[in-house]
mmCIF file with all atom_site columns, C-alpha atoms in Angstrom:
data_model
loop_
_atom_site.group_PDB
_atom_site.id
_atom_site.type_symbol
_atom_site.label_atom_id
_atom_site.label_alt_id
_atom_site.label_comp_id
_atom_site.label_asym_id
_atom_site.label_entity_id
_atom_site.label_seq_id
_atom_site.pdbx_PDB_ins_code
_atom_site.Cartn_x
_atom_site.Cartn_y
_atom_site.Cartn_z
_atom_site.occupancy
_atom_site.B_iso_or_equiv
_atom_site.pdbx_formal_charge
_atom_site.auth_seq_id
_atom_site.auth_comp_id
_atom_site.auth_asym_id
_atom_site.auth_atom_id
_atom_site.pdbx_PDB_model_num
ATOM 1   C CA . MET A 1 1   ? 21.279 -26.132 -44.105 1.00 61.00 ? 16  MET A CA 1
ATOM 2   C CA . ARG A 1 2   ? 21.191 -22.348 -43.792 1.00 60.00 ? 17  ARG A CA 1
ATOM 3   C CA . LYS A 1 3   ? 17.374 -22.346 -43.906 1.00 62.00 ? 18  LYS A CA 1
ATOM 4   C CA . GLU A 1 4   ? 17.221 -24.992 -41.144 1.00 60.00 ? 19  GLU A CA 1
ATOM 5   C CA . VAL A 1 5   ? 19.515 -22.927 -38.920 1.00 47.00 ? 20  VAL A CA 1
ATOM 6   C CA . LEU A 1 6   ? 17.349 -19.829 -39.435 1.00 48.00 ? 21  LEU A CA 1
ATOM 7   C CA . VAL A 1 7   ? 14.191 -21.785 -38.600 1.00 50.00 ? 22  VAL A CA 1
ATOM 8   C CA . LEU A 1 8   ? 15.865 -23.178 -35.490 1.00 50.00 ? 23  LEU A CA 1
ATOM 9   C CA . CYS A 1 9   ? 16.972 -19.679 -34.385 1.00 51.00 ? 24  CYS A CA 1
ATOM 10  C CA . ALA A 1 10  ? 13.459 -18.312 -34.906 1.00 54.00 ? 25  ALA A CA 1
ATOM 11  C CA . ALA A 1 11  ? 11.944 -21.181 -32.910 1.00 54.00 ? 26  ALA A CA 1
ATOM 12  C CA . LEU A 1 12  ? 14.382 -20.628 -30.036 1.00 54.00 ? 27  LEU A CA 1
ATOM 13  C CA . SER A 1 13  ? 13.631 -16.888 -30.065 1.00 57.00 ? 28  SER A CA 1
ATOM 14  C CA . PHE A 1 14  ? 9.902  -17.492 -29.717 1.00 52.00 ? 29  PHE A CA 1
ATOM 15  C CA . ALA A 1 15  ? 10.474 -20.054 -26.976 1.00 47.00 ? 30  ALA A CA 1
ATOM 16  C CA . GLY A 1 16  ? 12.688 -17.561 -25.129 1.00 47.00 ? 31  GLY A CA 1
ATOM 17  C CA . CYS A 1 17  ? 10.028 -14.853 -25.357 1.00 43.00 ? 32  CYS A CA 1
ATOM 18  C CA . ALA A 1 18  ? 7.414  -17.211 -23.962 1.00 40.00 ? 33  ALA A CA 1
ATOM 19  C CA . HIS A 1 19  ? 9.738  -18.158 -21.103 1.00 37.00 ? 34  HIS A CA 1
ATOM 20  C CA . LEU A 1 20  ? 10.403 -14.494 -20.267 1.00 37.00 ? 35  LEU A CA 1
ATOM 21  C CA . GLU A 1 21  ? 6.652  -13.830 -20.243 1.00 39.00 ? 36  GLU A CA 1
ATOM 22  C CA . ALA A 1 22  ? 6.149  -16.702 -17.796 1.00 36.00 ? 37  ALA A CA 1
ATOM 23  C CA . LEU A 1 23  ? 8.897  -15.326 -15.543 1.00 36.00 ? 38  LEU A CA 1
ATOM 24  C CA . ARG A 1 24  ? 7.310  -11.872 -15.609 1.00 36.00 ? 39  ARG A CA 1
ATOM 25  C CA . ASP A 1 25  ? 3.961  -13.328 -14.585 1.00 37.00 ? 40  ASP A CA 1
ATOM 26  C CA . ARG A 1 26  ? 5.524  -15.381 -11.795 1.00 40.00 ? 41  ARG A CA 1
ATOM 27  C CA . ASN A 1 27  ? 7.250  -12.289 -10.390 1.00 45.00 ? 42  ASN A CA 1
ATOM 28  C CA . SER A 1 28  ? 4.127  -10.171 -10.557 1.00 50.00 ? 43  SER A CA 1
ATOM 29  C CA . ALA A 1 29  ? 3.158  -8.189  -7.491  1.00 59.00 ? 44  ALA A CA 1
ATOM 30  C CA . VAL A 1 30  ? 1.254  -10.796 -5.532  1.00 80.00 ? 45  VAL A CA 1
ATOM 31  C CA . SER A 1 31  ? 2.081  -11.647 -1.938  1.00 90.00 ? 46  SER A CA 1
ATOM 32  C CA . TYR A 1 32  ? 2.703  -15.242 -0.952  1.00 92.00 ? 47  TYR A CA 1
ATOM 33  C CA . VAL A 1 33  ? 2.042  -17.358 2.137   1.00 93.00 ? 48  VAL A CA 1
ATOM 34  C CA . SER A 1 34  ? 3.171  -20.987 2.037   1.00 93.00 ? 49  SER A CA 1
ATOM 35  C CA . LYS A 1 35  ? 0.595  -23.678 2.747   1.00 92.00 ? 50  LYS A CA 1
ATOM 36  C CA . GLU A 1 36  ? 2.650  -25.077 5.631   1.00 90.00 ? 51  GLU A CA 1
ATOM 37  C CA . ILE A 1 37  ? 1.740  -22.094 7.844   1.00 93.00 ? 52  ILE A CA 1
ATOM 38  C CA . SER A 1 38  ? -0.994 -23.070 10.324  1.00 93.00 ? 53  SER A CA 1
ATOM 39  C CA . GLU A 1 39  ? -3.944 -20.834 11.233  1.00 95.00 ? 54  GLU A CA 1
ATOM 40  C CA . HIS A 1 40  ? -2.485 -20.160 14.672  1.00 95.00 ? 55  HIS A CA 1
ATOM 41  C CA . GLU A 1 41  ? 0.901  -19.264 13.175  1.00 95.00 ? 56  GLU A CA 1
ATOM 42  C CA . SER A 1 42  ? -0.792 -17.028 10.574  1.00 95.00 ? 57  SER A CA 1
ATOM 43  C CA . GLU A 1 43  ? -2.523 -15.108 13.353  1.00 96.00 ? 58  GLU A CA 1
ATOM 44  C CA . MET A 1 44  ? 0.689  -14.676 15.362  1.00 96.00 ? 59  MET A CA 1
ATOM 45  C CA . VAL A 1 45  ? 2.879  -13.731 12.404  1.00 96.00 ? 60  VAL A CA 1
ATOM 46  C CA . GLY A 1 46  ? 0.282  -11.400 10.838  1.00 95.00 ? 61  GLY A CA 1
ATOM 47  C CA . ALA A 1 47  ? -0.153 -9.545  14.129  1.00 96.00 ? 62  ALA A CA 1
ATOM 48  C CA . ASP A 1 48  ? 3.626  -9.257  14.516  1.00 97.00 ? 63  ASP A CA 1
ATOM 49  C CA . MET A 1 49  ? 3.969  -7.865  10.980  1.00 96.00 ? 64  MET A CA 1
ATOM 50  C CA . ALA A 1 50  ? 1.269  -5.248  11.715  1.00 96.00 ? 65  ALA A CA 1
ATOM 51  C CA . LYS A 1 51  ? 3.035  -4.301  14.953  1.00 96.00 ? 66  LYS A CA 1
ATOM 52  C CA . PHE A 1 52  ? 6.311  -3.851  13.069  1.00 96.00 ? 67  PHE A CA 1
ATOM 53  C CA . LEU A 1 53  ? 4.746  -1.662  10.374  1.00 96.00 ? 68  LEU A CA 1
ATOM 54  C CA . SER A 1 54  ? 3.066  0.529   12.977  1.00 95.00 ? 69  SER A CA 1
ATOM 55  C CA . GLY A 1 55  ? 6.554  1.485   14.140  1.00 94.00 ? 70  GLY A CA 1
ATOM 56  C CA . GLN A 1 56  ? 7.687  2.337   10.609  1.00 94.00 ? 71  GLN A CA 1
ATOM 57  C CA . PHE A 1 57  ? 4.982  4.839   9.611   1.00 94.00 ? 72  PHE A CA 1
ATOM 58  C CA . PRO A 1 58  ? 2.672  7.344   11.308  1.00 93.00 ? 73  PRO A CA 1
ATOM 59  C CA . ALA A 1 59  ? -0.650 5.500   11.407  1.00 92.00 ? 74  ALA A CA 1
ATOM 60  C CA . ALA A 1 60  ? -3.131 8.329   10.939  1.00 90.00 ? 75  ALA A CA 1
ATOM 61  C CA . LYS A 1 61  ? -1.155 9.784   8.012   1.00 92.00 ? 76  LYS A CA 1
ATOM 62  C CA . THR A 1 62  ? -0.357 6.571   6.129   1.00 94.00 ? 77  THR A CA 1
ATOM 63  C CA . THR A 1 63  ? -2.410 4.604   3.625   1.00 94.00 ? 78  THR A CA 1
ATOM 64  C CA . ILE A 1 64  ? -1.205 1.120   2.722   1.00 95.00 ? 79  ILE A CA 1
ATOM 65  C CA . TYR A 1 65  ? -2.054 -1.073  -0.237  1.00 94.00 ? 80  TYR A CA 1
ATOM 66  C CA . VAL A 1 66  ? -1.512 -4.661  0.894   1.00 93.00 ? 81  VAL A CA 1
ATOM 67  C CA . GLU A 1 67  ? -0.830 -6.934  -2.069  1.00 90.00 ? 82  GLU A CA 1
ATOM 68  C CA . PRO A 1 68  ? -3.464 -9.685  -2.328  1.00 85.00 ? 83  PRO A CA 1
ATOM 69  C CA . SER A 1 69  ? -2.947 -13.279 -1.232  1.00 85.00 ? 84  SER A CA 1
ATOM 70  C CA . ASN A 1 70  ? -6.419 -14.515 -0.098  1.00 87.00 ? 85  ASN A CA 1
ATOM 71  C CA . THR A 1 71  ? -5.026 -15.924 3.139   1.00 92.00 ? 86  THR A CA 1
ATOM 72  C CA . LEU A 1 72  ? -5.800 -15.714 6.835   1.00 95.00 ? 87  LEU A CA 1
ATOM 73  C CA . LEU A 1 73  ? -2.450 -14.018 7.371   1.00 95.00 ? 88  LEU A CA 1
ATOM 74  C CA . ARG A 1 74  ? -3.433 -11.156 5.054   1.00 94.00 ? 89  ARG A CA 1
ATOM 75  C CA . SER A 1 75  ? -6.742 -10.763 6.897   1.00 95.00 ? 90  SER A CA 1
ATOM 76  C CA . VAL A 1 76  ? -4.966 -10.615 10.266  1.00 96.00 ? 91  VAL A CA 1
ATOM 77  C CA . LEU A 1 77  ? -2.397 -8.153  8.896   1.00 96.00 ? 92  LEU A CA 1
ATOM 78  C CA . VAL A 1 78  ? -5.056 -5.849  7.424   1.00 96.00 ? 93  VAL A CA 1
ATOM 79  C CA . LYS A 1 79  ? -7.146 -6.024  10.605  1.00 96.00 ? 94  LYS A CA 1
ATOM 80  C CA . GLY A 1 80  ? -4.103 -5.207  12.746  1.00 96.00 ? 95  GLY A CA 1
ATOM 81  C CA . LEU A 1 81  ? -3.141 -2.248  10.574  1.00 97.00 ? 96  LEU A CA 1
ATOM 82  C CA . THR A 1 82  ? -6.721 -0.939  10.539  1.00 96.00 ? 97  THR A CA 1
ATOM 83  C CA . GLU A 1 83  ? -6.976 -1.198  14.331  1.00 96.00 ? 98  GLU A CA 1
ATOM 84  C CA . LYS A 1 84  ? -3.743 0.793   14.625  1.00 96.00 ? 99  LYS A CA 1
ATOM 85  C CA . GLY A 1 85  ? -5.229 3.596   12.503  1.00 96.00 ? 100 GLY A CA 1
ATOM 86  C CA . PHE A 1 86  ? -3.824 2.932   9.034   1.00 96.00 ? 101 PHE A CA 1
ATOM 87  C CA . GLY A 1 87  ? -5.881 3.447   5.919   1.00 94.00 ? 102 GLY A CA 1
ATOM 88  C CA . ILE A 1 88  ? -6.042 0.302   3.785   1.00 94.00 ? 103 ILE A CA 1
ATOM 89  C CA . LEU A 1 89  ? -6.687 0.228   0.027   1.00 92.00 ? 104 LEU A CA 1
ATOM 90  C CA . ASP A 1 90  ? -8.103 -2.822  -1.722  1.00 85.00 ? 105 ASP A CA 1
ATOM 91  C CA . ILE A 1 91  ? -7.358 -1.558  -5.231  1.00 85.00 ? 106 ILE A CA 1
ATOM 92  C CA . LYS A 1 92  ? -3.812 -0.744  -6.316  1.00 84.00 ? 107 LYS A CA 1
ATOM 93  C CA . PRO A 1 93  ? -3.539 3.030   -6.784  1.00 83.00 ? 108 PRO A CA 1
ATOM 94  C CA . GLU A 1 94  ? -2.326 4.641   -9.986  1.00 79.00 ? 109 GLU A CA 1
ATOM 95  C CA . LYS A 1 95  ? -0.455 7.654   -8.606  1.00 74.00 ? 110 LYS A CA 1
ATOM 96  C CA . ASP A 1 96  ? -1.552 8.333   -5.035  1.00 72.00 ? 111 ASP A CA 1
ATOM 97  C CA . PRO A 1 97  ? 1.208  8.538   -2.425  1.00 85.00 ? 112 PRO A CA 1
ATOM 98  C CA . VAL A 1 98  ? 0.528  5.265   -0.633  1.00 92.00 ? 113 VAL A CA 1
ATOM 99  C CA . VAL A 1 99  ? 2.776  2.567   0.765   1.00 93.00 ? 114 VAL A CA 1
ATOM 100 C CA . ILE A 1 100 ? 2.619  -0.552  -1.404  1.00 93.00 ? 115 ILE A CA 1
ATOM 101 C CA . LEU A 1 101 ? 3.274  -3.596  0.743   1.00 94.00 ? 116 LEU A CA 1
ATOM 102 C CA . GLN A 1 102 ? 4.255  -6.972  -0.662  1.00 94.00 ? 117 GLN A CA 1
ATOM 103 C CA . TYR A 1 103 ? 5.087  -9.888  1.622   1.00 95.00 ? 118 TYR A CA 1
ATOM 104 C CA . PHE A 1 104 ? 6.320  -13.457 1.416   1.00 96.00 ? 119 PHE A CA 1
ATOM 105 C CA . VAL A 1 105 ? 5.903  -15.918 4.273   1.00 96.00 ? 120 VAL A CA 1
ATOM 106 C CA . THR A 1 106 ? 7.707  -19.231 3.931   1.00 96.00 ? 121 THR A CA 1
ATOM 107 C CA . GLY A 1 107 ? 7.541  -22.224 6.239   1.00 94.00 ? 122 GLY A CA 1
ATOM 108 C CA . PHE A 1 108 ? 10.528 -24.417 7.010   1.00 90.00 ? 123 PHE A CA 1
ATOM 109 C CA . ASP A 1 109 ? 10.875 -27.540 9.155   1.00 85.00 ? 124 ASP A CA 1
ATOM 110 C CA . ASN A 1 110 ? 12.577 -25.512 11.839  1.00 94.00 ? 125 ASN A CA 1
ATOM 111 C CA . GLY A 1 111 ? 10.737 -22.180 11.556  1.00 96.00 ? 126 GLY A CA 1
ATOM 112 C CA . ILE A 1 112 ? 9.031  -19.480 9.513   1.00 96.00 ? 127 ILE A CA 1
ATOM 113 C CA . LEU A 1 113 ? 10.568 -16.619 7.557   1.00 97.00 ? 128 LEU A CA 1
ATOM 114 C CA . TRP A 1 114 ? 8.692  -13.503 6.437   1.00 96.00 ? 129 TRP A CA 1
ATOM 115 C CA . ARG A 1 115 ? 9.921  -10.805 4.137   1.00 97.00 ? 130 ARG A CA 1
ATOM 116 C CA . MET A 1 116 ? 8.155  -7.541  3.351   1.00 96.00 ? 131 MET A CA 1
ATOM 117 C CA . ARG A 1 117 ? 8.852  -5.040  0.583   1.00 95.00 ? 132 ARG A CA 1
ATOM 118 C CA . TYR A 1 118 ? 7.679  -1.484  1.043   1.00 93.00 ? 133 TYR A CA 1
ATOM 119 C CA . GLN A 1 119 ? 8.985  1.727   -0.497  1.00 90.00 ? 134 GLN A CA 1
ATOM 120 C CA . ASP A 1 120 ? 12.712 1.121   -1.020  1.00 89.00 ? 135 ASP A CA 1
ATOM 121 C CA . ARG A 1 121 ? 13.108 -1.251  1.913   1.00 94.00 ? 136 ARG A CA 1
ATOM 122 C CA . ILE A 1 122 ? 13.000 -4.948  2.632   1.00 96.00 ? 137 ILE A CA 1
ATOM 123 C CA . ALA A 1 123 ? 12.326 -6.162  6.146   1.00 97.00 ? 138 ALA A CA 1
ATOM 124 C CA . SER A 1 124 ? 12.605 -9.768  7.255   1.00 97.00 ? 139 SER A CA 1
ATOM 125 C CA . ARG A 1 125 ? 12.257 -11.871 10.366  1.00 97.00 ? 140 ARG A CA 1
ATOM 126 C CA . TYR A 1 126 ? 12.845 -15.514 11.131  1.00 97.00 ? 141 TYR A CA 1
ATOM 127 C CA . TYR A 1 127 ? 10.881 -17.333 13.823  1.00 97.00 ? 142 TYR A CA 1
ATOM 128 C CA . ALA A 1 128 ? 12.752 -20.428 14.982  1.00 97.00 ? 143 ALA A CA 1
ATOM 129 C CA . ARG A 1 129 ? 10.615 -23.404 15.918  1.00 95.00 ? 144 ARG A CA 1
ATOM 130 C CA . ARG A 1 130 ? 11.085 -24.554 19.507  1.00 95.00 ? 145 ARG A CA 1
ATOM 131 C CA . PRO A 1 131 ? 11.246 -28.269 20.401  1.00 95.00 ? 146 PRO A CA 1
ATOM 132 C CA . ASP A 1 132 ? 7.565  -28.149 21.439  1.00 94.00 ? 147 ASP A CA 1
ATOM 133 C CA . GLY A 1 133 ? 6.609  -26.823 17.961  1.00 91.00 ? 148 GLY A CA 1
ATOM 134 C CA . SER A 1 134 ? 5.846  -23.239 19.016  1.00 93.00 ? 149 SER A CA 1
ATOM 135 C CA . LEU A 1 135 ? 7.544  -20.248 17.400  1.00 95.00 ? 150 LEU A CA 1
ATOM 136 C CA . SER A 1 136 ? 10.206 -18.167 19.083  1.00 95.00 ? 151 SER A CA 1
ATOM 137 C CA . PHE A 1 137 ? 9.943  -14.405 18.653  1.00 95.00 ? 152 PHE A CA 1
ATOM 138 C CA . SER A 1 138 ? 13.481 -13.790 19.954  1.00 95.00 ? 153 SER A CA 1
ATOM 139 C CA . ASN A 1 139 ? 15.053 -13.000 16.562  1.00 95.00 ? 154 ASN A CA 1
ATOM 140 C CA . LYS A 1 140 ? 15.106 -9.333  15.640  1.00 96.00 ? 155 LYS A CA 1
ATOM 141 C CA . ILE A 1 141 ? 13.717 -7.802  12.462  1.00 96.00 ? 156 ILE A CA 1
ATOM 142 C CA . ALA A 1 142 ? 16.321 -6.956  9.836   1.00 96.00 ? 157 ALA A CA 1
ATOM 143 C CA . VAL A 1 143 ? 15.632 -3.957  7.590   1.00 96.00 ? 158 VAL A CA 1
ATOM 144 C CA . ARG A 1 144 ? 17.707 -3.017  4.596   1.00 94.00 ? 159 ARG A CA 1
ATOM 145 C CA . GLY A 1 145 ? 17.240 -0.263  2.083   1.00 89.00 ? 160 GLY A CA 1
ATOM 146 C CA . THR A 1 146 ? 17.063 3.491   2.134   1.00 70.00 ? 161 THR A CA 1
ATOM 147 C CA . GLU A 1 147 ? 14.553 6.098   3.132   1.00 63.00 ? 162 GLU A CA 1
ATOM 148 C CA . LYS A 1 148 ? 13.411 8.500   0.469   1.00 55.00 ? 163 LYS A CA 1
#
């Protein structure tokens, strides 16, 4: 009986380690855009995110690493930041003083929510969907966190 309990404990320990590894991989630093976001919405939201970030940092003095997502929204965001004068890195830096940007864009039946992480801050904005299906930009951007 004692041997069976020890074997069971060992098996549960290994299963727990595998589960923790899967959670770590799922929470890795990769940005996310839900599939429900249309091309038109990706263009509008990506441009709005770039506009917001241009008010948070001095463009000519800031380099940003935008976490990968292989989406149209990321392309629009990077293009908008580049046009505003930001330096963009495609490879995550080891030690350089750059802004690492991670974002999550989620679609809902009645709107779209984006959330960005950069430095010690999280910014978010919700776009309500109007009756005609278009997005409303009337909601303000909420920022929480501290400046270094």
